[in-house]
Amino acid sequence: MTAIPEPRRHGAEQRREEILDAAVRLFCEKGYEGTTIRDIAREVGITEGLIYHYFPSKAALISECWHRHSWHARALAIVQEADDRPVGEVLHHLIREHLDILYENGPAFRMHAAEMLRDGELAALSQQYNDETHDAIAAYLRRHQAAGHIRSDVDPKVVAGSILGTSVTFFIIHGRLPREEWEAVAEHMAVHFTRLLMHGLTTRQDAAD
């Protein structure tokens, strides 16, 4: 099998990124239904056929856009690397990271949230990522329950859902603030929400300490 020359390979990767960047911009501006492959090709300055060389359909394109702007991979990395760190520190990191990714990708998130109400395939994709993230956080909490670090009578799935749902709700309410204001309120929320979770999660002896 003939290897693809390095400059050519990097050129293809760069072109793919340009297509994705343009797609995100247009999907956010015009919505999924209002954006055509021709619009994206015109934005990048290439032919429609070249886009289909990289992505078989518009649905595949928006799926990849969402994958790029979701926090799924980052959340998995946080919990996979966290076992030797205090639970409260890890939960604060998860909450703050989730808030920051939502803020940094605000237009794409809002576009996706609106479009998934009309598109069952997109809704299913979003549910898949959410379920995987939710399950990873719950599994992390379950490990610490088994080790006796947090209360055994608390459902880890409910805690994981609270972290994800509360972060999204907070972003919806405050996510249009200027960066400096956002940083302050997001950190305040992460600190106090983590404190609330830990007060409910810790064993009676830990809470007394």
Coordinates of C-alpha atoms in Angstrom, one line a residue:
M1 CA 0.0 0.0 0.0
T2 CA 1.5 3.3 -1.1
A3 CA 1.9 5.8 1.8
I4 CA 0.4 9.3 1.3
P5 CA 3.2 11.9 1.1
E6 CA 3.5 14.0 4.3
P7 CA 2.8 17.4 2.8
R8 CA -0.2 16.1 1.0
R9 CA -1.6 14.4 4.1
H10 CA -1.3 17.6 6.1
G11 CA -2.9 19.5 3.3
A12 CA -5.9 17.1 3.4
E13 CA -6.2 17.5 7.2
Q14 CA -6.1 21.3 6.9
R15 CA -8.8 21.2 4.2
R16 CA -11.0 19.0 6.4
E17 CA -10.6 21.5 9.3
E18 CA -11.4 24.4 7.0
I19 CA -14.6 22.6 5.9
L20 CA -15.6 21.9 9.5
D21 CA -14.9 25.5 10.6
A22 CA -17.0 26.9 7.8
A23 CA -19.8 24.4 8.6
V24 CA -19.9 25.4 12.2
R25 CA -20.1 29.1 11.3
L26 CA -22.9 28.6 8.8
F27 CA -24.9 26.1 10.9
C28 CA -24.8 28.7 13.7
E29 CA -25.8 31.6 11.5
K30 CA -28.4 29.9 9.3
G31 CA -29.3 26.7 11.1
Y32 CA -28.9 23.1 9.9
E33 CA -31.8 23.1 7.5
G34 CA -31.0 26.6 6.2
T35 CA -27.4 25.6 5.3
T36 CA -26.6 23.7 2.1
I37 CA -23.5 21.9 1.1
R38 CA -23.2 24.5 -1.7
D39 CA -23.1 27.2 1.0
I40 CA -20.3 25.5 2.8
A41 CA -18.3 24.9 -0.4
R42 CA -18.7 28.6 -1.3
E43 CA -17.6 29.7 2.1
V44 CA -14.4 27.6 1.9
G45 CA -13.8 28.3 -1.8
I46 CA -14.0 24.7 -3.1
T47 CA -16.4 22.5 -5.1
E48 CA -19.3 20.6 -3.5
G49 CA -17.8 17.4 -4.8
L50 CA -14.7 18.0 -2.7
I51 CA -16.8 18.3 0.5
Y52 CA -18.3 14.9 -0.3
H53 CA -14.8 13.5 -0.6
Y54 CA -14.4 14.3 3.1
F55 CA -17.9 13.9 4.4
P56 CA -20.5 11.6 2.8
S57 CA -23.5 13.7 3.8
K58 CA -24.6 16.9 5.6
A59 CA -25.7 14.8 8.5
A60 CA -22.1 13.3 8.8
L61 CA -20.8 16.8 8.7
I62 CA -22.9 18.1 11.5
S63 CA -22.2 15.0 13.5
E64 CA -18.4 15.7 13.3
C65 CA -19.0 19.4 14.1
W66 CA -20.8 18.3 17.3
H67 CA -18.1 15.8 18.2
R68 CA -15.5 18.5 17.9
H69 CA -17.4 20.9 20.2
S70 CA -18.7 18.4 22.8
W71 CA -16.9 17.9 26.1
H72 CA -17.3 14.1 25.9
A73 CA -13.6 13.3 25.4
R74 CA -12.4 15.8 28.0
A75 CA -14.8 14.5 30.6
L76 CA -13.7 10.9 30.1
A77 CA -10.0 12.0 30.4
I78 CA -10.7 13.8 33.7
V79 CA -12.4 10.8 35.4
Q80 CA -9.9 8.3 34.0
E81 CA -6.9 10.3 35.3
A82 CA -8.5 11.2 38.7
D83 CA -8.4 8.2 41.0
D84 CA -5.5 9.4 43.2
R85 CA -7.0 12.9 43.6
P86 CA -9.6 14.0 46.2
V87 CA -13.2 13.6 45.0
G88 CA -14.0 17.2 45.6
E89 CA -11.2 18.4 43.5
V90 CA -12.2 16.1 40.6
L91 CA -15.8 17.2 40.8
H92 CA -14.8 20.9 40.8
H93 CA -12.6 20.2 37.7
L94 CA -15.5 18.4 35.9
I95 CA -18.0 21.2 36.6
R96 CA -15.7 24.0 35.7
E97 CA -14.5 22.3 32.5
H98 CA -18.0 21.6 31.4
L99 CA -19.0 25.2 32.0
D100 CA -15.9 26.5 30.1
I101 CA -16.5 24.2 27.1
L102 CA -20.1 25.2 26.9
Y103 CA -19.1 28.9 27.0
E104 CA -16.3 28.6 24.4
N105 CA -18.6 26.8 22.0
G106 CA -21.7 28.7 22.9
P107 CA -23.0 29.4 19.3
A108 CA -22.5 25.7 18.3
F109 CA -24.1 24.4 21.4
R110 CA -27.2 26.6 21.0
M111 CA -27.5 25.7 17.3
H112 CA -27.2 22.0 18.2
A113 CA -29.8 22.3 21.0
A114 CA -32.3 23.9 18.7
E115 CA -31.7 21.6 15.7
M116 CA -31.9 18.4 17.8
L117 CA -35.5 19.2 18.6
R118 CA -36.3 18.9 14.9
D119 CA -33.9 16.2 13.9
G120 CA -34.2 12.7 15.5
E121 CA -30.8 11.5 14.2
L122 CA -29.1 14.5 15.8
A123 CA -31.0 14.0 19.0
A124 CA -29.9 10.3 19.1
L125 CA -26.2 11.3 18.6
S126 CA -26.5 13.9 21.4
Q127 CA -28.1 11.3 23.7
Q128 CA -25.3 8.8 22.9
Y129 CA -22.5 11.2 23.9
N130 CA -24.5 12.3 27.0
D131 CA -25.1 8.7 28.1
E132 CA -21.4 7.8 27.7
T133 CA -20.3 10.9 29.7
H134 CA -23.0 10.3 32.3
D135 CA -22.0 6.7 32.7
A136 CA -18.3 7.5 33.0
I137 CA -18.9 10.0 35.8
A138 CA -21.3 7.6 37.6
A139 CA -18.6 4.8 37.3
Y140 CA -16.0 7.1 38.8
L141 CA -18.3 7.9 41.8
R142 CA -19.2 4.2 42.2
R143 CA -15.5 3.3 42.5
H144 CA -15.1 5.8 45.4
Q145 CA -18.3 4.4 47.0
A146 CA -16.6 1.0 47.0
A147 CA -13.5 2.4 48.5
G148 CA -15.6 4.1 51.3
H149 CA -14.7 7.6 50.3
I150 CA -18.3 8.7 49.6
R151 CA -21.7 7.6 50.9
S152 CA -23.0 4.3 49.7
D153 CA -26.7 5.3 49.9
V154 CA -26.4 8.0 47.2
D155 CA -27.2 7.0 43.6
P156 CA -24.1 7.9 41.4
K157 CA -26.3 8.2 38.3
V158 CA -28.4 10.9 40.0
V159 CA -25.2 12.8 41.0
A160 CA -23.8 12.5 37.5
G161 CA -27.1 13.7 36.0
S162 CA -27.1 16.7 38.4
I163 CA -23.6 17.7 37.4
L164 CA -24.4 17.6 33.7
G165 CA -27.9 19.1 33.9
T166 CA -27.0 21.9 36.4
S167 CA -24.0 23.0 34.3
V168 CA -26.1 23.2 31.1
T169 CA -28.9 25.2 32.9
F170 CA -26.3 27.6 34.4
F171 CA -24.8 28.2 30.9
I172 CA -28.2 28.8 29.3
I173 CA -28.9 31.5 31.9
H174 CA -25.5 33.1 32.2
G175 CA -23.7 32.0 29.0
R176 CA -24.0 35.4 27.2
L177 CA -22.0 37.3 29.8
P178 CA -18.7 39.0 28.8
R179 CA -15.7 36.7 29.4
E180 CA -14.5 38.5 32.5
E181 CA -17.9 38.3 34.2
W182 CA -18.4 34.7 33.0
E183 CA -15.1 33.6 34.6
A184 CA -16.2 35.0 38.0
V185 CA -19.7 33.6 38.1
A186 CA -18.6 30.2 36.6
E187 CA -15.9 29.8 39.3
H188 CA -18.3 30.8 42.0
M189 CA -20.9 28.3 40.8
A190 CA -18.3 25.5 40.5
V191 CA -16.9 26.1 44.0
H192 CA -20.3 26.2 45.7
F193 CA -22.0 23.4 43.7
T194 CA -19.0 21.2 44.5
R195 CA -19.3 22.1 48.2
L196 CA -23.0 21.2 48.0
L197 CA -22.3 17.9 46.4
M198 CA -19.6 17.0 48.8
H199 CA -21.7 17.9 51.8
G200 CA -24.3 15.4 50.6
L201 CA -21.8 12.8 49.4
T202 CA -19.3 12.5 52.2
T203 CA -19.7 10.0 55.0
R204 CA -20.9 11.3 58.4
Q205 CA -17.3 11.1 59.8
D206 CA -15.9 13.0 56.8
A207 CA -18.5 15.7 57.0
A208 CA -17.7 16.2 60.7
D209 CA -14.0 16.6 59.8

